[in-house]
């Protein structure tokens, strides 16, 4: 049975912990120049309908380093945008490829492709969620703090796809997550979240960052949502990650941003380039964690 990664709820806590362990090993091997090519001869299709720097390049390089190849395809190059059905496309692609990474708008487009594909499908970001980002961010937190238990993450800004995946990630891993988002821009609540972890949504960014180990933000205007941007940017001004907000958290708080960043908007240059910021280590870890995801899903252990 193939396994997809469409949202974080496709993985349980134990599976995520295994993935983090695998990521540590892969990062170490790469650092020591040890070749590890379990995906030799395998091909990963990558269908992107939106821009990308990190997701695209880290998946392409990751697949190459694992011994396989990645084929990058913008959606407008495929017959799917000329009317070939998702079902037929998924069946055909499954005959050639060993896995697919998809970045698209509507999450339903991803799930319907995955339903008809017999190969693993990985969400490379939809309007709803960004699971590979949050898996990688949890890895970065564990690497920097040595633990994920009892870590308080304050997500400050737009309640978007990244915020949604953070809610799932924190719930599954039992982390404390406080999201500060203005009214009207608060995140969707995943179904069946139950009482896992400690997740709270507040309006005051200073309340969210109190005692926080990590302050996290993302762009105020996500790809495809540009039409509402003026009103939204005005409402989000008090949610900027600046020195005053950083000073209200724990003394050694880590500042994270999934990137791309807009200095002067959701984060000041002072904070982004300052001593609390770990954004470039965070970006690097996308490579190591996604290699672990690829190895897990494209080369499952023999039954
Ligand atoms: N953080 C992230 O997914 O970046 P890209 O849009 O550059 O892939
Ligand atoms: N929320 C952002 C994340 C970019 C990686 C977007 O969807 O554009």
PDB file of N, CA, C and O in Angstrom, residues 154-158 178-181 205-206 208-209 215-218 220 236 238-241 245 266:
ATOM      1  N   UNK A 154       5.224  30.393  19.300  1.00  0.00           N
ATOM      2  CA  UNK A 154       4.232  31.461  19.070  1.00  0.00           C
ATOM      3  C   UNK A 154       4.236  31.771  17.574  1.00  0.00           C
ATOM      4  O   UNK A 154       5.241  32.254  17.041  1.00  0.00           O
ATOM      5  N   UNK A 155       3.148  31.434  16.927  1.00  0.00           N
ATOM      6  CA  UNK A 155       3.004  31.761  15.496  1.00  0.00           C
ATOM      7  C   UNK A 155       2.289  33.110  15.443  1.00  0.00           C
ATOM      8  O   UNK A 155       1.169  33.251  15.950  1.00  0.00           O
ATOM      9  N   UNK A 156       2.920  34.083  14.833  1.00  0.00           N
ATOM     10  CA  UNK A 156       2.354  35.440  14.829  1.00  0.00           C
ATOM     11  C   UNK A 156       2.163  35.905  13.394  1.00  0.00           C
ATOM     12  O   UNK A 156       3.133  35.955  12.619  1.00  0.00           O
ATOM     13  N   UNK A 157       0.944  36.240  13.015  1.00  0.00           N
ATOM     14  CA  UNK A 157       0.719  36.759  11.658  1.00  0.00           C
ATOM     15  C   UNK A 157      -0.554  36.237  11.033  1.00  0.00           C
ATOM     16  O   UNK A 157      -1.592  36.132  11.691  1.00  0.00           O
ATOM     17  N   UNK A 158      -0.466  35.896   9.764  1.00  0.00           N
ATOM     18  CA  UNK A 158      -1.642  35.463   9.007  1.00  0.00           C
ATOM     19  C   UNK A 158      -1.961  33.994   9.308  1.00  0.00           C
ATOM     20  O   UNK A 158      -1.064  33.139   9.248  1.00  0.00           O
ATOM     21  N   UNK A 178       0.831  28.795  20.401  1.00  0.00           N
ATOM     22  CA  UNK A 178      -0.071  29.945  20.556  1.00  0.00           C
ATOM     23  C   UNK A 178      -0.042  30.712  19.240  1.00  0.00           C
ATOM     24  O   UNK A 178       1.035  31.130  18.787  1.00  0.00           O
ATOM     25  N   UNK A 179      -1.190  30.843  18.620  1.00  0.00           N
ATOM     26  CA  UNK A 179      -1.248  31.579  17.353  1.00  0.00           C
ATOM     27  C   UNK A 179      -1.879  32.941  17.604  1.00  0.00           C
ATOM     28  O   UNK A 179      -2.985  33.012  18.162  1.00  0.00           O
ATOM     29  N   UNK A 180      -1.169  33.992  17.214  1.00  0.00           N
ATOM     30  CA  UNK A 180      -1.731  35.339  17.318  1.00  0.00           C
ATOM     31  C   UNK A 180      -2.030  35.833  15.916  1.00  0.00           C
ATOM     32  O   UNK A 180      -1.116  36.051  15.118  1.00  0.00           O
ATOM     33  N   UNK A 181      -3.319  35.961  15.618  1.00  0.00           N
ATOM     34  CA  UNK A 181      -3.753  36.379  14.282  1.00  0.00           C
ATOM     35  C   UNK A 181      -4.910  37.357  14.463  1.00  0.00           C
ATOM     36  O   UNK A 181      -5.727  37.177  15.371  1.00  0.00           O
ATOM     37  N   UNK A 205      -0.489  39.649  19.979  1.00  0.00           N
ATOM     38  CA  UNK A 205       0.812  39.005  19.733  1.00  0.00           C
ATOM     39  C   UNK A 205       1.698  38.953  20.974  1.00  0.00           C
ATOM     40  O   UNK A 205       2.466  38.009  21.156  1.00  0.00           O
ATOM     41  N   UNK A 206       1.547  39.944  21.863  1.00  0.00           N
ATOM     42  CA  UNK A 206       2.386  39.953  23.074  1.00  0.00           C
ATOM     43  C   UNK A 206       1.961  38.828  24.030  1.00  0.00           C
ATOM     44  O   UNK A 206       2.799  38.234  24.695  1.00  0.00           O
ATOM     45  N   UNK A 208       0.783  35.973  22.981  1.00  0.00           N
ATOM     46  CA  UNK A 208       1.256  34.728  22.359  1.00  0.00           C
ATOM     47  C   UNK A 208       2.747  34.495  22.621  1.00  0.00           C
ATOM     48  O   UNK A 208       3.162  33.365  22.883  1.00  0.00           O
ATOM     49  N   UNK A 209       3.549  35.547  22.547  1.00  0.00           N
ATOM     50  CA  UNK A 209       5.005  35.328  22.671  1.00  0.00           C
ATOM     51  C   UNK A 209       5.480  35.211  24.123  1.00  0.00           C
ATOM     52  O   UNK A 209       6.634  34.849  24.367  1.00  0.00           O
ATOM     53  N   UNK A 215       9.532  32.062  18.169  1.00  0.00           N
ATOM     54  CA  UNK A 215       8.554  32.945  17.503  1.00  0.00           C
ATOM     55  C   UNK A 215       8.641  32.616  16.023  1.00  0.00           C
ATOM     56  O   UNK A 215       9.736  32.550  15.454  1.00  0.00           O
ATOM     57  N   UNK A 216       7.491  32.415  15.414  1.00  0.00           N
ATOM     58  CA  UNK A 216       7.452  31.949  14.026  1.00  0.00           C
ATOM     59  C   UNK A 216       6.538  32.865  13.232  1.00  0.00           C
ATOM     60  O   UNK A 216       5.468  33.269  13.703  1.00  0.00           O
ATOM     61  N   UNK A 217       6.948  33.215  12.022  1.00  0.00           N
ATOM     62  CA  UNK A 217       6.034  33.961  11.172  1.00  0.00           C
ATOM     63  C   UNK A 217       6.151  33.525   9.715  1.00  0.00           C
ATOM     64  O   UNK A 217       7.032  32.737   9.342  1.00  0.00           O
ATOM     65  N   UNK A 218       5.249  34.039   8.922  1.00  0.00           N
ATOM     66  CA  UNK A 218       5.204  33.745   7.477  1.00  0.00           C
ATOM     67  C   UNK A 218       4.722  35.025   6.794  1.00  0.00           C
ATOM     68  O   UNK A 218       4.279  35.975   7.464  1.00  0.00           O
ATOM     69  N   UNK A 220       2.557  37.833   4.912  1.00  0.00           N
ATOM     70  CA  UNK A 220       1.188  38.276   5.204  1.00  0.00           C
ATOM     71  C   UNK A 220       0.247  37.986   4.028  1.00  0.00           C
ATOM     72  O   UNK A 220      -0.956  37.860   4.205  1.00  0.00           O
ATOM     73  N   UNK A 236      -2.586  43.558   9.760  1.00  0.00           N
ATOM     74  CA  UNK A 236      -1.476  42.747  10.275  1.00  0.00           C
ATOM     75  C   UNK A 236      -0.311  43.587  10.819  1.00  0.00           C
ATOM     76  O   UNK A 236       0.612  43.030  11.426  1.00  0.00           O
ATOM     77  N   UNK A 238       0.215  45.320  13.512  1.00  0.00           N
ATOM     78  CA  UNK A 238       0.639  45.068  14.905  1.00  0.00           C
ATOM     79  C   UNK A 238       1.252  43.683  15.111  1.00  0.00           C
ATOM     80  O   UNK A 238       1.687  43.359  16.222  1.00  0.00           O
ATOM     81  N   UNK A 239       1.272  42.854  14.081  1.00  0.00           N
ATOM     82  CA  UNK A 239       1.768  41.475  14.205  1.00  0.00           C
ATOM     83  C   UNK A 239       3.175  41.326  13.641  1.00  0.00           C
ATOM     84  O   UNK A 239       3.658  40.219  13.446  1.00  0.00           O
ATOM     85  N   UNK A 240       3.830  42.449  13.386  1.00  0.00           N
ATOM     86  CA  UNK A 240       5.193  42.378  12.851  1.00  0.00           C
ATOM     87  C   UNK A 240       6.153  41.810  13.918  1.00  0.00           C
ATOM     88  O   UNK A 240       6.076  42.165  15.094  1.00  0.00           O
ATOM     89  N   UNK A 241       7.077  40.947  13.472  1.00  0.00           N
ATOM     90  CA  UNK A 241       8.114  40.441  14.387  1.00  0.00           C
ATOM     91  C   UNK A 241       9.231  41.486  14.412  1.00  0.00           C
ATOM     92  O   UNK A 241      10.048  41.563  13.495  1.00  0.00           O
ATOM     93  N   UNK A 245       8.773  42.920  20.126  1.00  0.00           N
ATOM     94  CA  UNK A 245       8.054  41.652  20.315  1.00  0.00           C
ATOM     95  C   UNK A 245       9.019  40.544  20.766  1.00  0.00           C
ATOM     96  O   UNK A 245       8.707  39.749  21.649  1.00  0.00           O
ATOM     97  N   UNK A 266       6.312  41.526   7.616  1.00  0.00           N
ATOM     98  CA  UNK A 266       6.046  40.592   8.733  1.00  0.00           C
ATOM     99  C   UNK A 266       7.232  40.447   9.683  1.00  0.00           C
ATOM    100  O   UNK A 266       7.067  39.991  10.812  1.00  0.00           O
TER     101      UNK A 266
END
